[in-house]
Coordinates of C-alpha atoms in Angstrom, one line a residue:
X1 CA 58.2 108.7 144.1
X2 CA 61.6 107.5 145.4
X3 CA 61.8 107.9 148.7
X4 CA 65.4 108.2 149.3
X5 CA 65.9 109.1 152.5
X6 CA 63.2 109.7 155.2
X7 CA 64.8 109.3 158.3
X8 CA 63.1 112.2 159.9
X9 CA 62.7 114.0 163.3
X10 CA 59.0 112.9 163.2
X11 CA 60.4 109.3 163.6
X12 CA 62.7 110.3 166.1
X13 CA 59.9 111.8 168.1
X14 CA 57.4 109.1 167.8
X15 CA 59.5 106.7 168.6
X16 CA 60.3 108.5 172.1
X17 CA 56.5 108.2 172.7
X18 CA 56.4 104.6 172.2
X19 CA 57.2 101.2 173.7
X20 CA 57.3 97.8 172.8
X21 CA 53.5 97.5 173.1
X22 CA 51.3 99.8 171.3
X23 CA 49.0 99.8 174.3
X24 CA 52.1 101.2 176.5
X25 CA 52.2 104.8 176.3
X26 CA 53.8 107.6 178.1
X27 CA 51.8 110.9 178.8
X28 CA 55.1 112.8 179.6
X29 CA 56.9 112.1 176.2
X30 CA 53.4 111.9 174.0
X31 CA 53.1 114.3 171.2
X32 CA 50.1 116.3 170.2
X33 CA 49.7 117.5 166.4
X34 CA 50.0 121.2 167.8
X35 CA 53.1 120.5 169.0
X36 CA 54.9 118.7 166.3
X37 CA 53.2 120.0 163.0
X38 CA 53.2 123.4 162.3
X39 CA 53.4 124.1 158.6
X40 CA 52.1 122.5 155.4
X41 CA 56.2 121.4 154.6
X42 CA 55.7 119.4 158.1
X43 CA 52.7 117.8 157.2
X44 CA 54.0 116.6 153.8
X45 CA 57.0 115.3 155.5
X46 CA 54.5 113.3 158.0
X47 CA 53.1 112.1 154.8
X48 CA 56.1 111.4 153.1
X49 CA 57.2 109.1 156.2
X50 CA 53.6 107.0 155.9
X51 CA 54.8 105.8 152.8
X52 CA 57.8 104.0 154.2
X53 CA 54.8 102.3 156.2
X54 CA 54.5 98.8 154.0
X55 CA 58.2 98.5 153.8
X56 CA 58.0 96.5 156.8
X57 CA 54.9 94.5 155.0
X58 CA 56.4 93.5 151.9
X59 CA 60.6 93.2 153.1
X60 CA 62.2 94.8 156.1
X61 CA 60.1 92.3 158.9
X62 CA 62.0 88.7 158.9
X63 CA 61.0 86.7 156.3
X64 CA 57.4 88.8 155.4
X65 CA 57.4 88.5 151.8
X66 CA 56.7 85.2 152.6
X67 CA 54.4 85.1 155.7
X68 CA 50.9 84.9 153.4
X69 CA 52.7 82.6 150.9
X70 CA 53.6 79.9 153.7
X71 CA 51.1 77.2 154.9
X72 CA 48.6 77.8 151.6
X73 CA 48.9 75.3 148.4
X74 CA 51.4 77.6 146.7
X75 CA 54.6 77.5 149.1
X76 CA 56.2 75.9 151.9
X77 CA 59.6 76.4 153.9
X78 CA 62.7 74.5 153.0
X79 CA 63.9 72.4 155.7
X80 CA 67.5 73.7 155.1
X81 CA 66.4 76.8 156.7
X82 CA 66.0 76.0 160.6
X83 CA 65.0 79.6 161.7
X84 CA 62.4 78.5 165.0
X85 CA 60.8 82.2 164.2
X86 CA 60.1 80.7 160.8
X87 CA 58.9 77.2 161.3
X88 CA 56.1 77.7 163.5
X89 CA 53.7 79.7 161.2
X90 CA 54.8 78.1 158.0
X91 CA 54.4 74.3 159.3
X92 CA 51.6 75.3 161.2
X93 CA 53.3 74.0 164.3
X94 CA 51.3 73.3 167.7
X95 CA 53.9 75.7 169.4
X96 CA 52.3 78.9 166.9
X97 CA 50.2 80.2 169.9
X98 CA 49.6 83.8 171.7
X99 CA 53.2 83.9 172.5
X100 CA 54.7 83.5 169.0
X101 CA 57.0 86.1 167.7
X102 CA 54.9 86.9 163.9
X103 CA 51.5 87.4 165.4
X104 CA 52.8 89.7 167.3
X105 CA 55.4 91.7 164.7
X106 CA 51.9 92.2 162.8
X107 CA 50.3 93.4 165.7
X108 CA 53.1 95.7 166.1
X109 CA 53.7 96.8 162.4
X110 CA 49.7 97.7 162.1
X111 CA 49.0 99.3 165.2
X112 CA 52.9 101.2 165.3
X113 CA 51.6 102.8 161.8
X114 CA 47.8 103.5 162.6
X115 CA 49.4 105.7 165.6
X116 CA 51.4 107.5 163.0
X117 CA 48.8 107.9 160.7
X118 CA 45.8 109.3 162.9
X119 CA 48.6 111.8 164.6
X120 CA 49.3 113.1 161.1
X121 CA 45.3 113.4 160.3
X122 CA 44.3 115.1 163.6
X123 CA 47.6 117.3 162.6
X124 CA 45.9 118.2 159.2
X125 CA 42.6 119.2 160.7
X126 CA 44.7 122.0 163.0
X127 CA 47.8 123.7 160.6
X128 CA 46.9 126.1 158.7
X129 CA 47.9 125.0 155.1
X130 CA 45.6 125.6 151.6
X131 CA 42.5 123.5 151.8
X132 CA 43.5 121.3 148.5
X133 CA 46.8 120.6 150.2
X134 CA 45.4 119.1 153.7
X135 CA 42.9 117.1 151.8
X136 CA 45.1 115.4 149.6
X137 CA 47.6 114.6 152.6
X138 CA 44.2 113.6 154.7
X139 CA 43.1 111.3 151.5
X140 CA 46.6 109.3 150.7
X141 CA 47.0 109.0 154.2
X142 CA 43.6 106.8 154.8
X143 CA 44.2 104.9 152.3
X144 CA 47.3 104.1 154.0
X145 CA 45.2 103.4 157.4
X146 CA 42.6 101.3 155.3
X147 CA 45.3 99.0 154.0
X148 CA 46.6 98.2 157.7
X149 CA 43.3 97.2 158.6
X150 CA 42.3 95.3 156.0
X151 CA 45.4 93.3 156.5
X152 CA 44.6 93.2 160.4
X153 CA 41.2 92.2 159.7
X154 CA 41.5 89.1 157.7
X155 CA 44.8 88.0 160.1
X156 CA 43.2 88.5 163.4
X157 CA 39.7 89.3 162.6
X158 CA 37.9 91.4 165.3
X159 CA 40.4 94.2 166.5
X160 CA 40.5 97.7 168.4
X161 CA 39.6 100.1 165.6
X162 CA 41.6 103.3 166.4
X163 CA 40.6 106.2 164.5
X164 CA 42.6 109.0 166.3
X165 CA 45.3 109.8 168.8
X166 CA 45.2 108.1 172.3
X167 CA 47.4 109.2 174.7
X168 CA 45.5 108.1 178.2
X169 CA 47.1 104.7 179.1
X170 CA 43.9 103.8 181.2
X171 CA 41.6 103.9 178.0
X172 CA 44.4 102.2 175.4
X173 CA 44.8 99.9 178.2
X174 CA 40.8 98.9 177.7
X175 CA 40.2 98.9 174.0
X176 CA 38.2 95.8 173.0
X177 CA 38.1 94.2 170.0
X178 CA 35.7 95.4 167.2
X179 CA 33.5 93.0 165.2
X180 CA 35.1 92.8 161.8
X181 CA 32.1 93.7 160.1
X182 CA 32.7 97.3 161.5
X183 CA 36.9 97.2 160.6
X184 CA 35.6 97.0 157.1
X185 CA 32.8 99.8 157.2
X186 CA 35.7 101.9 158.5
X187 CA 38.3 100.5 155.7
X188 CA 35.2 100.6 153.0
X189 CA 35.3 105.1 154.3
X190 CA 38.5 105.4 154.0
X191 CA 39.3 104.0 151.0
X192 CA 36.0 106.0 149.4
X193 CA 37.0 109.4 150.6
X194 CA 40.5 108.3 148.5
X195 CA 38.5 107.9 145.4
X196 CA 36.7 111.1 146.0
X197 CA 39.4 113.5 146.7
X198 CA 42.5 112.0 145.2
X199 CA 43.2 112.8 141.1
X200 CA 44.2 109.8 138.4
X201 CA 47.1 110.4 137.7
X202 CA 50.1 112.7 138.9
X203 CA 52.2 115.2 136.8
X204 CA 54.8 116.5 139.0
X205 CA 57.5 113.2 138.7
X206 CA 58.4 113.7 142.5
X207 CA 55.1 112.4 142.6
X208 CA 55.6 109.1 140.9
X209 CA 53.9 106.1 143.0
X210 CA 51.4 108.3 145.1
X211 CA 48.4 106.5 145.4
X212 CA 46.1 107.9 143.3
X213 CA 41.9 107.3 143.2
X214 CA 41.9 104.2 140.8
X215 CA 44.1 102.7 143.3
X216 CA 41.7 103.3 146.1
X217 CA 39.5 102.0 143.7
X218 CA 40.9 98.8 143.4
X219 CA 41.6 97.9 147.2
X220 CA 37.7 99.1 147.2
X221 CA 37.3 96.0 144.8
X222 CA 39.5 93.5 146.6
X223 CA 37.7 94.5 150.1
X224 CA 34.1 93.9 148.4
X225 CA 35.5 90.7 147.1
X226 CA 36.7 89.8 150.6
X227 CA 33.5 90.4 152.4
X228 CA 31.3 88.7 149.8
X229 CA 33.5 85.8 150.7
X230 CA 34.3 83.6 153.8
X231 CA 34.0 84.4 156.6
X232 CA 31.2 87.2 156.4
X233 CA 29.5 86.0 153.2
X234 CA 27.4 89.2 152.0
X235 CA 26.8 88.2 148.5
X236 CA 25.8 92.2 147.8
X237 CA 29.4 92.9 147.5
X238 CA 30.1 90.9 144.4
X239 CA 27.9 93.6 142.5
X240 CA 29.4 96.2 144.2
X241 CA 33.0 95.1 143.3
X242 CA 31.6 94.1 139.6
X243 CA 30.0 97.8 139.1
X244 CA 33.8 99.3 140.7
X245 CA 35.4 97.3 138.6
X246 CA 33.3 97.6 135.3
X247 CA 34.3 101.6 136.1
X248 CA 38.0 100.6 136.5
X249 CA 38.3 98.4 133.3
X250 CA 35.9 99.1 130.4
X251 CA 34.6 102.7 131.5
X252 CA 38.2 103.8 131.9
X253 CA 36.7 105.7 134.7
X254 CA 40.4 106.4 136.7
X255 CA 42.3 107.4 133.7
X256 CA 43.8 105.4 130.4
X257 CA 46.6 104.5 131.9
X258 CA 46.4 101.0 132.8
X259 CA 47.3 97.9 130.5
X260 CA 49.3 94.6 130.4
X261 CA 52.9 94.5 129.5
X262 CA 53.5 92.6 126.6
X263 CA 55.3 90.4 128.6
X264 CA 55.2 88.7 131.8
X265 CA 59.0 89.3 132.4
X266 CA 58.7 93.1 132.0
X267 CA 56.0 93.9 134.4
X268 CA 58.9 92.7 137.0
X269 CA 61.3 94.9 135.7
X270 CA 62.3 97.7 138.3
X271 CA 61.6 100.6 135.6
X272 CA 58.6 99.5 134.5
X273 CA 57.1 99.3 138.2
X274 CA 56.6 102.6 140.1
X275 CA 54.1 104.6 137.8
X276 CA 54.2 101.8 134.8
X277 CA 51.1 100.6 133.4
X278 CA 50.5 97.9 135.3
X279 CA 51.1 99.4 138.5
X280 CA 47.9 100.6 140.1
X281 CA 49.1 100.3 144.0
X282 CA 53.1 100.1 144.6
X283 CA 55.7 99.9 147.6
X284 CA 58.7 102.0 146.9
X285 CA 62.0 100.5 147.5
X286 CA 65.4 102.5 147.3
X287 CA 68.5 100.5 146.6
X288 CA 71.8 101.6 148.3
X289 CA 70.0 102.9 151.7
X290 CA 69.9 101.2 154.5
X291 CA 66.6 99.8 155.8
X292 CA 64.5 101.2 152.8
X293 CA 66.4 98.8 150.0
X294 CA 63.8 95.3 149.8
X295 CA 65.0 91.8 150.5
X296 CA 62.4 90.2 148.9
X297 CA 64.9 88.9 146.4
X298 CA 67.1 87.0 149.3
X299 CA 64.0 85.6 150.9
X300 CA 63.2 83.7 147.7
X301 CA 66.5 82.9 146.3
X302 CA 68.8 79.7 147.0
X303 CA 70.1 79.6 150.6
X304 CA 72.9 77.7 148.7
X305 CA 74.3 81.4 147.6
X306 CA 73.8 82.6 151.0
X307 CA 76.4 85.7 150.6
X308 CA 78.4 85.2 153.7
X309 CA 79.8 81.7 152.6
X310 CA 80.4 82.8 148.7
X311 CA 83.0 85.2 147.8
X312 CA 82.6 87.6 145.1
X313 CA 78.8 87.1 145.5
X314 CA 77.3 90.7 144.3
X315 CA 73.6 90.8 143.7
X316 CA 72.6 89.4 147.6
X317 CA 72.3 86.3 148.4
X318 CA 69.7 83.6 149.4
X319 CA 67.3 82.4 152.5
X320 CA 65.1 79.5 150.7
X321 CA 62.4 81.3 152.9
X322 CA 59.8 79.8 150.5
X323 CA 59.6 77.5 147.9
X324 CA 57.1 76.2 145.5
X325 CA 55.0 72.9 146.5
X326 CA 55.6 70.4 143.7
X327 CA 51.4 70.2 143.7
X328 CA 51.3 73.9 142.5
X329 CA 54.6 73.5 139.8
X330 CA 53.0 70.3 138.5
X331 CA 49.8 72.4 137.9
X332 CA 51.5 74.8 135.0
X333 CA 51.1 74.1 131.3
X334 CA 55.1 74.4 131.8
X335 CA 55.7 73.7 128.3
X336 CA 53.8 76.8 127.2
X337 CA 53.0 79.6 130.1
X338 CA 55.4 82.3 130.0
X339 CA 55.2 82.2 133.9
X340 CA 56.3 79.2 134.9
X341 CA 59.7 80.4 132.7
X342 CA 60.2 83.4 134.4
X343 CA 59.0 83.0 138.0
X344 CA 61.5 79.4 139.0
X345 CA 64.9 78.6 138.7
X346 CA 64.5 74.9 138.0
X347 CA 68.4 74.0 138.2
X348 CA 71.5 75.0 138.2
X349 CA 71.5 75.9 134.3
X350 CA 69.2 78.3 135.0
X351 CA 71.4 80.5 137.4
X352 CA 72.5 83.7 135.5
X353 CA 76.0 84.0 135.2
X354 CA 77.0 86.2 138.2
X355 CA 75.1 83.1 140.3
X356 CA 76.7 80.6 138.3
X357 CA 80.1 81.4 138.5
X358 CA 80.2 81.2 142.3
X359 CA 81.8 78.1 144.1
X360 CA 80.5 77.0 146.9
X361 CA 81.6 76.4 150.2
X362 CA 83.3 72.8 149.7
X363 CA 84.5 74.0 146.0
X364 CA 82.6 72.9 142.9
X365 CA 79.5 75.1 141.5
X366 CA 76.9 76.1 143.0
X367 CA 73.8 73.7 143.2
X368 CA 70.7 73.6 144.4
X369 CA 68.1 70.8 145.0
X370 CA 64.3 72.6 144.5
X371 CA 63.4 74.8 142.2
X372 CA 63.5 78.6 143.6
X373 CA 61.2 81.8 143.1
X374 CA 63.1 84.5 141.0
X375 CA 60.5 86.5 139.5
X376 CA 62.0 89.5 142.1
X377 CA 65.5 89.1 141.1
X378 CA 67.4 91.9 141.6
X379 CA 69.8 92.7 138.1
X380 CA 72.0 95.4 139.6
X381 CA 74.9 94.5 141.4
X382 CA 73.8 94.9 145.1
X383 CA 74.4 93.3 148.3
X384 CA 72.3 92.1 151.6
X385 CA 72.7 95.1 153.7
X386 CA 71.9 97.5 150.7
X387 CA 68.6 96.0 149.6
X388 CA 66.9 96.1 146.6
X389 CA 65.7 98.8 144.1
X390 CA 63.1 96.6 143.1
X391 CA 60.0 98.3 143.9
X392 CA 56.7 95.7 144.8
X393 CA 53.2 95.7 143.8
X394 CA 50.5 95.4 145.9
X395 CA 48.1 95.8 143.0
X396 CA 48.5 95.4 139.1
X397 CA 46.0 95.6 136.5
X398 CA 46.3 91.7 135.8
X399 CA 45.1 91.3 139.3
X400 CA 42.0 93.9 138.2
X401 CA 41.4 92.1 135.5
X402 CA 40.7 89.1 137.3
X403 CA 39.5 90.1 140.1
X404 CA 36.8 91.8 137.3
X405 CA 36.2 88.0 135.8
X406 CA 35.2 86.8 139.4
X407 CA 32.5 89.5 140.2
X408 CA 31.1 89.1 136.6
X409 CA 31.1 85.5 137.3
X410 CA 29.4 85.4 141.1
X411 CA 27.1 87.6 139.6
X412 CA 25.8 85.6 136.6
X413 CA 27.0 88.2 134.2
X414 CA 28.4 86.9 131.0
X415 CA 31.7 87.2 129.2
X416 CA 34.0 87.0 132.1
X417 CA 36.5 84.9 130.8
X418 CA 37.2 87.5 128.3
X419 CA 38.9 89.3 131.1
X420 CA 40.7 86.0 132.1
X421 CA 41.6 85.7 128.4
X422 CA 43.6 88.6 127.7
X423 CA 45.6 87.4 130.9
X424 CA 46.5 84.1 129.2
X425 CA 47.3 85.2 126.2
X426 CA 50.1 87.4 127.5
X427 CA 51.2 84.0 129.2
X428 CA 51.0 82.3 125.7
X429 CA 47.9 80.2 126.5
X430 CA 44.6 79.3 124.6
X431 CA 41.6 80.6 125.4
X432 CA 39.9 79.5 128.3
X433 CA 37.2 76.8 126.7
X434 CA 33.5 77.5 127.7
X435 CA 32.6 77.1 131.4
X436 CA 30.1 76.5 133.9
X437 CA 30.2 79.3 136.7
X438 CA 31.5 76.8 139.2
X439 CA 34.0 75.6 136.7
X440 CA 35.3 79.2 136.4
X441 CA 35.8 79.6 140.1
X442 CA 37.8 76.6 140.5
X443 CA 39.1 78.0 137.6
X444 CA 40.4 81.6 138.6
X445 CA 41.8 80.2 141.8
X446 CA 44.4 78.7 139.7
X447 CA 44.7 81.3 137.4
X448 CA 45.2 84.0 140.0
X449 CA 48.1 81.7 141.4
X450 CA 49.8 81.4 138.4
X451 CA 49.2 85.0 137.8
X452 CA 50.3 86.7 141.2
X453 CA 52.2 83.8 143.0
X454 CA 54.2 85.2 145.6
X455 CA 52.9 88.5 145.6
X456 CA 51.5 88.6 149.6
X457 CA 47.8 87.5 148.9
X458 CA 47.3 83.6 148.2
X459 CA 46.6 83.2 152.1
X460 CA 44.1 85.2 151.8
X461 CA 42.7 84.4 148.6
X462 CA 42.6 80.9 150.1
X463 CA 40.2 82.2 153.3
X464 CA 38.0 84.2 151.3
X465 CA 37.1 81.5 148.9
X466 CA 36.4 78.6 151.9
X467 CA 39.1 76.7 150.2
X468 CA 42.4 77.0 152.7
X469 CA 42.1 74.0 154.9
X470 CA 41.2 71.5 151.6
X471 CA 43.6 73.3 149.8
X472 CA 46.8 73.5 152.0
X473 CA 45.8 69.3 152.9
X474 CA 46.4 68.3 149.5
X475 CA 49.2 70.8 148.5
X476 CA 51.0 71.2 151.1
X477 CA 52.4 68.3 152.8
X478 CA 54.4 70.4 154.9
X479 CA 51.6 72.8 156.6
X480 CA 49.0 70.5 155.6
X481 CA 50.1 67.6 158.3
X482 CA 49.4 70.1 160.8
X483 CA 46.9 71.9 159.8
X484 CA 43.2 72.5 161.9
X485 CA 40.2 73.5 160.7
X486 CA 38.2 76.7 162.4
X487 CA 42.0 77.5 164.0
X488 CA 44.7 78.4 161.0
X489 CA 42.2 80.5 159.6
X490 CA 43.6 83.2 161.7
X491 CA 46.2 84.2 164.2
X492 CA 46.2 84.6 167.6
X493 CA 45.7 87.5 169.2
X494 CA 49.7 88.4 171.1
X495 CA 50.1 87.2 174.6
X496 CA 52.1 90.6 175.4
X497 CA 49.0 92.3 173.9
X498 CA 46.4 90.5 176.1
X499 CA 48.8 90.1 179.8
X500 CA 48.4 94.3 179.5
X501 CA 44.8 94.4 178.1
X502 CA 42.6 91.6 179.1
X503 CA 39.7 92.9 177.5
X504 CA 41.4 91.4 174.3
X505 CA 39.9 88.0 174.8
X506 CA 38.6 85.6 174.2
X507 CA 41.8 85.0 171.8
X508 CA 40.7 83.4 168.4
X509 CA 39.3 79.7 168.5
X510 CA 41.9 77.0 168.9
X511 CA 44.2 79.6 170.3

């Protein structure tokens, strides 16, 4: 589903009705879903705008790509890159407190899109449109809701849960935070109803990249996963996620569609993404417009071809916004996984020839002195302020599969590296040998960085396991010089957030 160009009234609108603070509204300019929705056209528009909702996530905020990358043992920030906004969260700074900017841009992002979402659902309970219609609208767009609060759940931890529209500034002024147990409960319905009322698949091609119930399905896993880990420990989930996931993978349960690649390299490949078969939950990108195109592939690549200081430069250029840890590139089999040669430039012969050719600033070639991400490289022409095409996952079937291993494995079950296995194999590795259960844990923790480096997760793959602050210490010298225990697990609460609504605190510990 390409969605080339949303820039709609219902932005336009919304945007009248909000300020700077989420908690900050305006009765006068507030819209009701009477008053904006009408039709069924309307409410698919609404829809079609939710969509645009992770683009912010995964690209469009400063540096984002890389925010759940930074201070774990798979990436750091290259001092070349000075940017104060950056160096507080990723070097885990004294000075990242309440009044930081990125707490507060995710604040922003996951409460600006809740408000959007819960006006478009109390909109579909009130147009008159064919029941099958609303429903799917009402299904898509919880999913939607579910996946902001999971992320503002395991980076804040207890938060206001808002479920529908709010327009009386005295109560948004006095929402207090709710226990995280209940933030997943709500996530855990949402995503449910998803699985219950949304189909497999999708014929119509303008519906390419909808979510569909086997993606609900697997966020379902990942939240189980989650909450049987730290910091809520309840060890039931594992067999919940293992039975989701046994539907998922060997019942075939949401459709036949999902598989590996052959290769690594082409699961990264723009038109294998949206609607391939390894895409089971995607973020649409459109190259060419402004503010929907991604810049995930600037973030990662060489601030050396930063495109302002190289002429002729036409595929973007680069931030160094994160770069691997020499712990985490020394822990590849880098004569033999498939990975390690696709994800990282590792010199200057590996630039492709439109990099290559470039001078730099002084004149000369370009060179660079760390070895770069470029699994998201873009391989059109393109420039900074177009974006990229390249669409981003948010879940692929190699991430089911071993997200499968781990449930089978917390839960005694047998054969999980089986699952692990046909992962390695595609990376053109042996067979894992046989292993205890705690030797597979320690196990897939690698694997799934190896796997999915870079993707958005490893933060939190790092919390829910208990491993971030020993990890991060060893891996990371950067983060890991600053890092302290029962604080960096999560962000503060913003400072603008809690001067307007003191029933916020206590802020998280440490903060």
């Amino acid at each position: 589903m390409k969605l080339t160009c949303y820039i709609l009234i219902l932005f336009t609108l919304l945007a009248s009705s909000c300020s700077k603070d989420f908690l900050e509204e305006d009765p006068r300019t507030f819209l009701t879903p009477g008053n904006f929705y009408k039709t069924e056209a309307d409410l698919q528009m609404g829809l079609n705008a939710v969509y645009r909702t992770p683009q912010d996530r995964y690209s469009n905020m400063w540096g984002a790509p890389c925010w759940f990358g930074w201070a774990t043992d798979l990436g750091y920030l290259t001092p070349a890159n000075g940017h104060a906004f950056h160096n507080q969260p990723a070097h885990l700074r004294a000075d990242f407190n309440p009044a930081s900017d990125m707490p507060w841009y995710m604040w922003d992002y996951i409460y600006r899109h809740v408000k959007d979402i819960n006006f478009l659902l109390a909109a579909v309970d009130v147009v008159d449109a064919p029941a099958a219609s609303k429903t799917s609208i009402a299904a898509q767009a919880r999913a939607w809701r579910a996946h902001l609060y999971f992320d503002g759940v395991r980076i804040f931890g207890a938060l206001p849960l808002i479920l529908e529209p709010v327009s009386d500034v005295k109560t948004l002024n006095s929402l207090t935070r709710t226990p995280a147990a209940q933030v997943y409960e709500q996530i855990i319905k949402d995503l449910e109803f998803g699985i219950a009322n949304l189909p497999n698949t999708y014929t119509a091609a303008t519906d390419k990249g909808r979510i569909t119930a086997g993606a609900c399905a697997a966020m379902l896993a990942r939240v189980y996963i989650t909450m049987a880990g730290y910091p809520l420990r309840q060890n039931d989930k594992w067999e919940k996620a293992r039975v989701l996931l046994k539907e998922f993978v060997d019942d075939k349960k949401y459709g036949t569609q999902y598989n590996l690649w052959p290769e690594y390299s082409q699961a990264f490949a723009d038109a294998n993404i949206q609607g391939g078969q390894e895409a089971v939950w995607t973020v649409n990108f459109t190259r060419g417009t402004f503010g929907q195109g991604s810049q995930v592939h600037t973030d990662f690549s060489p601030i050396e071809l930063y495109y302002d200081s190289r002429a002729g430069l036409t595929r973007g250029g680069g931030w160094s916004n994160e770069l691997p840890t020499e712990a985490f590139l020394a822990s590849y089999n880098q004569a033999r996984d498939k990975r390690y040669t696709f994800t990282y430039w590792r010199s200057t012969a590996d630039l492709p020839t439109e990099y290559a050719a470039i001078n730099n600033s002084a004149g000369g070639p370009v060179v660079f002195a760390a070895p770069h991400v470029k699994k998201f490289r873009e391989t059109s022409p393109n420039d900074n302020s177009q974006g990229s095409g390249l669409d981003h996952y948010i879940i692929r079937y190699s991430d089911v599969l071993l997200m499968y291993a781990e449930a089978i494995n917390e839960t005694n079950g047998a054969n999980a590296a089986n699952y692990v296995n046909i992962v390695r194999r595609r990376a053109g590795l042996d067979d894992l040998p046989a292993m205890s259960q705690a030797q597979l844990r320690d196990h897939l923790l690698l694997e799934r960085a190896w796997e999915l480096c870079f993707e958005g997760e490893r933060r939190f793959e790092l919390m829910r396991t208990g491993t971030y602050y020993t990890r991060v210490k060893a891996w990371n010298p950067q983060a890991g010089a600053n890092i302290v225990q029962n604080k960096h697990e999560l962000w503060p609460v913003p400072q603008r957030e809690i001067d307007i609504n003191s029933n916020l605190l206590p802020n998280n510990p440490g903060y």
